[in-house]
PDB file of C-alpha atoms in Angstrom:
ATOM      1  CA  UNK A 842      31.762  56.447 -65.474  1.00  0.00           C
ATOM      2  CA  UNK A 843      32.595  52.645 -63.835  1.00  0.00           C
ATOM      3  CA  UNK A 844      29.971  50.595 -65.514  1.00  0.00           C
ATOM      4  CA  UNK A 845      28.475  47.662 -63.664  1.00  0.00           C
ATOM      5  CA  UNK A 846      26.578  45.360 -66.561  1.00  0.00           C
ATOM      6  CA  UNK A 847      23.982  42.935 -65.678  1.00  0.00           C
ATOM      7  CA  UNK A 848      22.580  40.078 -67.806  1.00  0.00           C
ATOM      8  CA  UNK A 849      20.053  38.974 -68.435  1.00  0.00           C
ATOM      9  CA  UNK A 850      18.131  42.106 -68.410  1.00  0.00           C
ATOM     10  CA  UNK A 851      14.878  39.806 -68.081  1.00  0.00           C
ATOM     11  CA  UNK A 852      14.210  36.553 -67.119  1.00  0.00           C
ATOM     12  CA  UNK A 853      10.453  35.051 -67.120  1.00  0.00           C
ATOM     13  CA  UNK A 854      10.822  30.679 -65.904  1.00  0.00           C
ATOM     14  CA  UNK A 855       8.603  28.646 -64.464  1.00  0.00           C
ATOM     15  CA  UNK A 856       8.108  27.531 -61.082  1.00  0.00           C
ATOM     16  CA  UNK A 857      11.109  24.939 -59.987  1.00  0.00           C
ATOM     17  CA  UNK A 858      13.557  25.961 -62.243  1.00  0.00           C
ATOM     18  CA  UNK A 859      17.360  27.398 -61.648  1.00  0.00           C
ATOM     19  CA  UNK A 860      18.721  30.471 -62.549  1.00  0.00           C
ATOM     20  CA  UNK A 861      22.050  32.761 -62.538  1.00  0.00           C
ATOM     21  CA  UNK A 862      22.554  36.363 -62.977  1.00  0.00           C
ATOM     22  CA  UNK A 863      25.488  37.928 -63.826  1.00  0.00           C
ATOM     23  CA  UNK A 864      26.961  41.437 -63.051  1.00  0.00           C
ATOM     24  CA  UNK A 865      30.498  42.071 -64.371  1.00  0.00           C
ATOM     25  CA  UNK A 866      32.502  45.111 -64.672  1.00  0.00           C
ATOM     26  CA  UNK A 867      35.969  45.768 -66.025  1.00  0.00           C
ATOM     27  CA  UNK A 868      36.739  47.551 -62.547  1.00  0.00           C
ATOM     28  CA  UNK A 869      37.711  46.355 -59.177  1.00  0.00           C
ATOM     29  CA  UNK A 870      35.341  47.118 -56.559  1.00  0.00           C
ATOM     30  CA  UNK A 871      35.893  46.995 -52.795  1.00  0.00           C
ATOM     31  CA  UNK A 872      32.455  45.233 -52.505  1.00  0.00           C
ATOM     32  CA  UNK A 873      29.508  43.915 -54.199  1.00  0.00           C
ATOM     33  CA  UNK A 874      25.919  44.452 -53.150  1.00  0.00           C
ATOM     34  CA  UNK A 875      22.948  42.353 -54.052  1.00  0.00           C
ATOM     35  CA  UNK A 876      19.162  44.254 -53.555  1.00  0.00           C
ATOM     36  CA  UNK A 877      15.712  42.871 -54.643  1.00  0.00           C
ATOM     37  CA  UNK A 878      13.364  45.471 -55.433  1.00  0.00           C
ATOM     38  CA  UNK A 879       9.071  45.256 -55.504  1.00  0.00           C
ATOM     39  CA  UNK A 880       7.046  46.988 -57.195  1.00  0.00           C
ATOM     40  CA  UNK A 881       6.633  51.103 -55.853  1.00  0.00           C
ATOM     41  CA  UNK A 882       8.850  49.956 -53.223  1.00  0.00           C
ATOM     42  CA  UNK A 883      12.571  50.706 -52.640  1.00  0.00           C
ATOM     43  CA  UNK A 884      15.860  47.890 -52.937  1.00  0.00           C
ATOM     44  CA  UNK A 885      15.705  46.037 -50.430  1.00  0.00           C
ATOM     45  CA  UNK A 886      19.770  44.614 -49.522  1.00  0.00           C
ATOM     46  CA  UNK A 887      20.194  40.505 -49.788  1.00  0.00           C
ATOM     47  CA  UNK A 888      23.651  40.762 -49.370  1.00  0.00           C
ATOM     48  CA  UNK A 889      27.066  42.244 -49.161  1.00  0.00           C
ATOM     49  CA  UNK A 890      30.436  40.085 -50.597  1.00  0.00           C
ATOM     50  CA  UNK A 891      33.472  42.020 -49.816  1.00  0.00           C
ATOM     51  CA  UNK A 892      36.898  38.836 -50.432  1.00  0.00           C
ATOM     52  CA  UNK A 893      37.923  38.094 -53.646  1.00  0.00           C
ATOM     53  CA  UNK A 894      36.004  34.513 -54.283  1.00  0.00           C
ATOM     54  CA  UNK A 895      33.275  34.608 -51.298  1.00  0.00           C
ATOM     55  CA  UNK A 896      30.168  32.347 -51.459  1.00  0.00           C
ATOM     56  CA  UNK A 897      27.432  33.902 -49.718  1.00  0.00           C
ATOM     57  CA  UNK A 898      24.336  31.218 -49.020  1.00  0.00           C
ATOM     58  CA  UNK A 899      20.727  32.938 -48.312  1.00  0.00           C
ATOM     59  CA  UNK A 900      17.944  29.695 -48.647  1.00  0.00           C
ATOM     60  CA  UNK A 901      17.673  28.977 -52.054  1.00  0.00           C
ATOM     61  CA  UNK A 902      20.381  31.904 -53.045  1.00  0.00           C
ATOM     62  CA  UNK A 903      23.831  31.909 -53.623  1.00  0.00           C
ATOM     63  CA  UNK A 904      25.996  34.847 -54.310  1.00  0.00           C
ATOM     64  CA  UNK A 905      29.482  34.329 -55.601  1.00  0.00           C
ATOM     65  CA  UNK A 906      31.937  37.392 -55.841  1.00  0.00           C
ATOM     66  CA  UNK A 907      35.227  36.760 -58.654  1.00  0.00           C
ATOM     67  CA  UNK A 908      38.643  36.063 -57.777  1.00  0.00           C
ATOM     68  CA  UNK A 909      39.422  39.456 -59.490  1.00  0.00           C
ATOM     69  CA  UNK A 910      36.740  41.530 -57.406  1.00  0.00           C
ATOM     70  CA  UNK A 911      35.299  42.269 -60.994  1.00  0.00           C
ATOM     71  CA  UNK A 912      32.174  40.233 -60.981  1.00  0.00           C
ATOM     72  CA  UNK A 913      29.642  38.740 -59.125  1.00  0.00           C
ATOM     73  CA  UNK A 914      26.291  35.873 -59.611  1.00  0.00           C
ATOM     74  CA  UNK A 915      23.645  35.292 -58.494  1.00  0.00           C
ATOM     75  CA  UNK A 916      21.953  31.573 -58.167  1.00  0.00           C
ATOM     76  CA  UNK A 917      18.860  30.890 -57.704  1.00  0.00           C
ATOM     77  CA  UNK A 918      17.660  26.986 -56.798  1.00  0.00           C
ATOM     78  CA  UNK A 919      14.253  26.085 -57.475  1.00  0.00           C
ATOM     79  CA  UNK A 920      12.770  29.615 -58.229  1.00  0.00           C
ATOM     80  CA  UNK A 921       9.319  30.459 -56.418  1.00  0.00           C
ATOM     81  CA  UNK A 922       6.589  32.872 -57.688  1.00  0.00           C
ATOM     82  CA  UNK A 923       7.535  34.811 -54.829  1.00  0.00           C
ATOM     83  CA  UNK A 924      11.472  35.266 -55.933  1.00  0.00           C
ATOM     84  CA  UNK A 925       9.887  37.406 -58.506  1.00  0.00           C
ATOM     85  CA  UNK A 926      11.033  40.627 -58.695  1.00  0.00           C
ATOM     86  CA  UNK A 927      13.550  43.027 -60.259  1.00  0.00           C
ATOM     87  CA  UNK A 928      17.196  42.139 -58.769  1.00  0.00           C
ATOM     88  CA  UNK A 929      20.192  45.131 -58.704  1.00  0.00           C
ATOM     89  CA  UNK A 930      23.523  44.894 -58.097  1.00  0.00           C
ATOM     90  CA  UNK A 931      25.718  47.626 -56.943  1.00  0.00           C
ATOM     91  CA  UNK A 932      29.511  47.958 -56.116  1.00  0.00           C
ATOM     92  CA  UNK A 933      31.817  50.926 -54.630  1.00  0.00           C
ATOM     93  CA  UNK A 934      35.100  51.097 -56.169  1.00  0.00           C
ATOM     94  CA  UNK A 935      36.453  51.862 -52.740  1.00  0.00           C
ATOM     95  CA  UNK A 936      35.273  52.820 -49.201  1.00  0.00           C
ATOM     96  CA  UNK A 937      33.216  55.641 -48.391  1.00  0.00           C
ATOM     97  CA  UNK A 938      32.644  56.611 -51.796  1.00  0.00           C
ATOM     98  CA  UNK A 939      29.045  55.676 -53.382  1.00  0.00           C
ATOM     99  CA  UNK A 940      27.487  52.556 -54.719  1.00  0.00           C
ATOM    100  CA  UNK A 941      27.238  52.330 -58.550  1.00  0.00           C
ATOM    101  CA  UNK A 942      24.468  50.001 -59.636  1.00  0.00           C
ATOM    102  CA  UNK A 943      23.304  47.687 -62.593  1.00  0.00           C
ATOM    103  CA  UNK A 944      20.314  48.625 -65.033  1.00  0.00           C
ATOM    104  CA  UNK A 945      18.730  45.380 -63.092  1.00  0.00           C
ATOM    105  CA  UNK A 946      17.732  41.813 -63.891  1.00  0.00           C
ATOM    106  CA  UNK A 947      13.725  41.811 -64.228  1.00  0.00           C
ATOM    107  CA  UNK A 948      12.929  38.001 -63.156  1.00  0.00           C
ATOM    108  CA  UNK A 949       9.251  36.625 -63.300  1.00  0.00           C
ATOM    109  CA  UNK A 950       8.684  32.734 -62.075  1.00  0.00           C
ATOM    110  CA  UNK A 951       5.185  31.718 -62.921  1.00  0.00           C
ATOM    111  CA  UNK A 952       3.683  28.459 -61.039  1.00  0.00           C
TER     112      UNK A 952
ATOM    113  CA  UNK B 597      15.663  48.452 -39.138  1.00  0.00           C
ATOM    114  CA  UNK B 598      16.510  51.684 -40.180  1.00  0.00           C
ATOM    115  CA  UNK B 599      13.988  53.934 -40.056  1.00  0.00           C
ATOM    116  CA  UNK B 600      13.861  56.010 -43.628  1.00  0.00           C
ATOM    117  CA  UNK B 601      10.877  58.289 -44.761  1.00  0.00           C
ATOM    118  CA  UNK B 602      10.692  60.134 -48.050  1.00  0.00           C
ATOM    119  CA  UNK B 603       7.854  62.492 -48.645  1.00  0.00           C
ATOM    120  CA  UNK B 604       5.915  63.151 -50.655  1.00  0.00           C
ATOM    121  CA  UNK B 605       5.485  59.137 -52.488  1.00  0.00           C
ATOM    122  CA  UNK B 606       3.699  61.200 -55.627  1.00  0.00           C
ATOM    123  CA  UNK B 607       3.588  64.310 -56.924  1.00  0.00           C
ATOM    124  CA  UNK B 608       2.330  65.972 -60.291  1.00  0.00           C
ATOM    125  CA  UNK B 609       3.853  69.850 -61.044  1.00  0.00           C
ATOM    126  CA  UNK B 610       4.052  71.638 -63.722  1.00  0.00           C
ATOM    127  CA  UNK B 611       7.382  72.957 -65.997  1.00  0.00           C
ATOM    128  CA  UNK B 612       9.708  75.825 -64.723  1.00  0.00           C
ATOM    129  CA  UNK B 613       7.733  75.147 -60.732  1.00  0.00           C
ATOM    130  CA  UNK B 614      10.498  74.739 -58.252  1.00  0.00           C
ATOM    131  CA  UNK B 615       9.878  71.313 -56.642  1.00  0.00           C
ATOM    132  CA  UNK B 616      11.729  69.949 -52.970  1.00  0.00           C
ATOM    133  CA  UNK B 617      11.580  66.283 -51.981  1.00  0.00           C
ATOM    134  CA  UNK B 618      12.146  65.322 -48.341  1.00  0.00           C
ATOM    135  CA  UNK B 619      14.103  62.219 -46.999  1.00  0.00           C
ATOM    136  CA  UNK B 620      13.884  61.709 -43.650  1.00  0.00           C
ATOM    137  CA  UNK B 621      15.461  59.485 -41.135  1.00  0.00           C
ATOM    138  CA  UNK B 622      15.724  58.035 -37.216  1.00  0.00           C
ATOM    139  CA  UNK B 623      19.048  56.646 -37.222  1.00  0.00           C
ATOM    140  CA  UNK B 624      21.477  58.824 -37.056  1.00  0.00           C
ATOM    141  CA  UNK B 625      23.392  57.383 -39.972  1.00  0.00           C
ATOM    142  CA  UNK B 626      25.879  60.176 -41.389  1.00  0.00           C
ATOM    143  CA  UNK B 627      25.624  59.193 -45.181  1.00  0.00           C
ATOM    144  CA  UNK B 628      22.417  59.871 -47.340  1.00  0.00           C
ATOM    145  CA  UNK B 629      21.769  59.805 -51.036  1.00  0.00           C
ATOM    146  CA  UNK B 630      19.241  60.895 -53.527  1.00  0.00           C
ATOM    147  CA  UNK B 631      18.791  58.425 -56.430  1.00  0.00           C
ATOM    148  CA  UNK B 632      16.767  58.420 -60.163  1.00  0.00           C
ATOM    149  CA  UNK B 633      15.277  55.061 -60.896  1.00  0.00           C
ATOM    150  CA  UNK B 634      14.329  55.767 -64.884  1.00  0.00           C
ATOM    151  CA  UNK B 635      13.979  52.191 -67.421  1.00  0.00           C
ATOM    152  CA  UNK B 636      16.434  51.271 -69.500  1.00  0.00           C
ATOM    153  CA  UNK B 637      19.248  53.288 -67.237  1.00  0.00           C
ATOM    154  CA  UNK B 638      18.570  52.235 -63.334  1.00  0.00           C
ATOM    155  CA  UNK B 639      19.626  53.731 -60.580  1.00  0.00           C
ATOM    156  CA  UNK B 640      21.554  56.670 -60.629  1.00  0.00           C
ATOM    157  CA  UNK B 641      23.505  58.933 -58.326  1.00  0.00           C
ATOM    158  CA  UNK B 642      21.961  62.639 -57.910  1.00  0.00           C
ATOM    159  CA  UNK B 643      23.750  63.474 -54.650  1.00  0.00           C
ATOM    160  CA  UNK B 644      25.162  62.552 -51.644  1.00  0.00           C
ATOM    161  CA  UNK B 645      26.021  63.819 -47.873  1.00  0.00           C
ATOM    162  CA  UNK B 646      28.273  62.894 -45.646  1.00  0.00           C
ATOM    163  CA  UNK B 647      26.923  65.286 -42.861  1.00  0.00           C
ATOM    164  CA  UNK B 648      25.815  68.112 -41.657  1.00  0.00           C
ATOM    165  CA  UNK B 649      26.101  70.575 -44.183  1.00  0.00           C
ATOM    166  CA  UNK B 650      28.451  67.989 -46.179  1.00  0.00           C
ATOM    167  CA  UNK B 651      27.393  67.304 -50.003  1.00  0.00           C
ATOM    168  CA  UNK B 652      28.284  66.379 -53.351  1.00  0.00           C
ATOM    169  CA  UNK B 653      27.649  65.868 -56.877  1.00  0.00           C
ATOM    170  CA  UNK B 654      26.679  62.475 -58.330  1.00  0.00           C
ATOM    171  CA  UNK B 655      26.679  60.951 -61.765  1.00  0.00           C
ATOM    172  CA  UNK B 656      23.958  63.127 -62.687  1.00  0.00           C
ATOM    173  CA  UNK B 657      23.150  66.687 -60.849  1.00  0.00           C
ATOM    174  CA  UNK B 658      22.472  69.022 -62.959  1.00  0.00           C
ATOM    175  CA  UNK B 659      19.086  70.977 -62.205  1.00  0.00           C
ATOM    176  CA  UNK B 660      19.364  69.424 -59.002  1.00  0.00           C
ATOM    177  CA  UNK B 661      20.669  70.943 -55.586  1.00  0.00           C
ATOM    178  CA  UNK B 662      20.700  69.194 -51.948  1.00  0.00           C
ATOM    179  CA  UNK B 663      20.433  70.985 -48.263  1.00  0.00           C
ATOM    180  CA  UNK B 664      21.489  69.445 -45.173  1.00  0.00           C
ATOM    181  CA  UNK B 665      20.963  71.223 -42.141  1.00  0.00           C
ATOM    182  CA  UNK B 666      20.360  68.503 -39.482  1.00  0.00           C
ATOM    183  CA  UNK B 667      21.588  65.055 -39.688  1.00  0.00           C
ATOM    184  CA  UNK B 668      17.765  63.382 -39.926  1.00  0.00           C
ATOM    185  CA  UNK B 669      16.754  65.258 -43.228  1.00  0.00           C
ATOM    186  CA  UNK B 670      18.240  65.391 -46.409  1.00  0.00           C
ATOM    187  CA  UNK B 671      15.972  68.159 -48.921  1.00  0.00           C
ATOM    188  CA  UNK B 672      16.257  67.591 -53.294  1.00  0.00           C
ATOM    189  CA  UNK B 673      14.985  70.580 -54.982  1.00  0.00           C
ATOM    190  CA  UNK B 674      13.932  70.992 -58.858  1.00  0.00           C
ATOM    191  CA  UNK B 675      15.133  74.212 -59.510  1.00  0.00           C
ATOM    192  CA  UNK B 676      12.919  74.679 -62.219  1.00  0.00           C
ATOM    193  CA  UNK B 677      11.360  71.070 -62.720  1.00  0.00           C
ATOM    194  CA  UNK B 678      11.449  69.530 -66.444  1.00  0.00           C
ATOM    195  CA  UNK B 679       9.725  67.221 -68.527  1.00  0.00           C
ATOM    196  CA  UNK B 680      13.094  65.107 -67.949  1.00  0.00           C
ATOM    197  CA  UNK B 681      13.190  64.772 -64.438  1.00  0.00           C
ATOM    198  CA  UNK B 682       9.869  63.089 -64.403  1.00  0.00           C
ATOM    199  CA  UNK B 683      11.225  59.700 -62.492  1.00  0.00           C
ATOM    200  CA  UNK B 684      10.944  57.715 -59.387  1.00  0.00           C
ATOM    201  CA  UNK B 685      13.478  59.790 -56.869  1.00  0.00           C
ATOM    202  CA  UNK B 686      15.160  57.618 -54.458  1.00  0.00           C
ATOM    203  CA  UNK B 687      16.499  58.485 -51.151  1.00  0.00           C
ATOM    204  CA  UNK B 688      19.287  55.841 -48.827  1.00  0.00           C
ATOM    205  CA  UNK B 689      20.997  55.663 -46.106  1.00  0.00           C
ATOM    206  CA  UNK B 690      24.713  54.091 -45.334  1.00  0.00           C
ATOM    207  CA  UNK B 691      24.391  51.355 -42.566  1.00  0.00           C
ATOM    208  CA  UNK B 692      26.779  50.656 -40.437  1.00  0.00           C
ATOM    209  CA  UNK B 693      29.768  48.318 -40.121  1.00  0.00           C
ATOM    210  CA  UNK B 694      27.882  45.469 -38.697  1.00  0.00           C
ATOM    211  CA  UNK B 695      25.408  45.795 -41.626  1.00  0.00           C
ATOM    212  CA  UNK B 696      28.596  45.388 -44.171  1.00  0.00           C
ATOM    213  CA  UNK B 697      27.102  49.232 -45.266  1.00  0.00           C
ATOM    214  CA  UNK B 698      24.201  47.705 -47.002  1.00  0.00           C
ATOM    215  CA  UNK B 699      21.946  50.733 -48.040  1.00  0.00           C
ATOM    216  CA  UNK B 700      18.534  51.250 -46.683  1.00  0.00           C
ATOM    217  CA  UNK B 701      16.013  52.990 -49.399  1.00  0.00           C
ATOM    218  CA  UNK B 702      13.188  54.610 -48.834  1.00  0.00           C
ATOM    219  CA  UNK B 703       9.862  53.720 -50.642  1.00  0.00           C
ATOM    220  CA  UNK B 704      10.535  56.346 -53.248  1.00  0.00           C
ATOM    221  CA  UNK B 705       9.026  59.660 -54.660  1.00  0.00           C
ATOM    222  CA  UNK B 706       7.619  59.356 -58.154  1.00  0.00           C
ATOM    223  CA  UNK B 707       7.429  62.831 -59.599  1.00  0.00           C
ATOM    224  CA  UNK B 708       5.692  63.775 -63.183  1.00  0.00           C
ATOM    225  CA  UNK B 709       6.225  67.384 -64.744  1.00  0.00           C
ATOM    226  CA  UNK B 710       3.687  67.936 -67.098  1.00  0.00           C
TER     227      UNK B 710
END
């Protein structure tokens, strides 16, 4: 089984702060999803990264995909009580097969 | 955005019952999948379709079987449901090319066997 690893598996900051997330695997993958997930609701997709090296900007998030197509981050500027959430990513090690996802990164910003 | 219905969101049975978990959807997309959310091991793969009458195994299947005899609904049974398959059950669907095949979830099925 591919393994995609996260870190850190939780994250509790305080309003204002910056943080990154990491997800890193020792395979390839053809792309690199980012989801958010509530509580007793499903992931919800923030974004997809697909070239080796890609920035993606969303507001105060920026997604960053390796050279190597191994790895991906997560940045988040000036975290908000309502960035709080548990964050997954997922890859697919090539197209039309199915995403393989993280254990998660639990974040909680307090104000 | 894609519409995506799983039914029912909670459910208590009991050991050995058979149990069958219904994803629905409006968009036509050709790929579903059934998903496990459990802590400490996150999402993971039960099955997949890739249409009409199309399926296959995922990461972790066994007890589980899928039916998919129309393109809008995508049926998980229990066999015989156990203490181990309590979990939140996750159903997606594969978006399209313009949507860089970002995944659409529904809002999940959280079964207990008692």
């Amino acid at each position: 089984t591919q393994l995609l690893e996260q870190s850190p598996q939780f994250l509790s900051i305080q309003e204002g702060e910056n943080l990154t997330v990491y997800c890193n695997s020792s395979s390839v993958f053809s792309s690199l999803q980012w989801y958010r997930q509530e509580p007793g609701e499903g992931p919800v997709l923030l974004v997809t990264v697909v070239t080796g090296g890609e920035v993606k900007k969303l507001k105060r998030l920026t997604f960053q995909f390796g050279d190597a197509r191994k790895d991906s981050s997560l940045h988040i500027t000036a975290a908000q009580p309502g960035d709080t959430g548990l964050y997954l990513c997922a890859g697919d090690h090539q197209a039309g097969t199915a995403l393989i996802f993280g254990k998660g990164t639990t974040l909680s910003v307090s104000s | 955005d894609a519409g995506i219905t799983q039914s029912p969101r909670h459910k208590v049975t009991e050991t050995g019952t058979p149990v069958t978990l219904r994803c629905h959807q409006t968009e036509n997309h050709r790929y579903m999948y059934w998903y496990r959310q459990d802590p400490g091991h996150g999402l993971r793969l039960i099955h997949y379709s890739y249409g009409v009458k199309d399926t296959d195994k995922g990461e972790v299947s066994d007890g589980y079987s899928v039916s998919r005899s129309k393109t809008e609904d995508f049926l998980l049974t229990l066999e015989s449901a156990t203490s181990s398959q309590t979990s939140v059950y996750f159903c997606a669907i594969k978006g399209a090319a313009l949507a860089n095949y970002g995944y659409t979830f529904g809002s999940g099925t959280r079964l207990t066997v008692v």
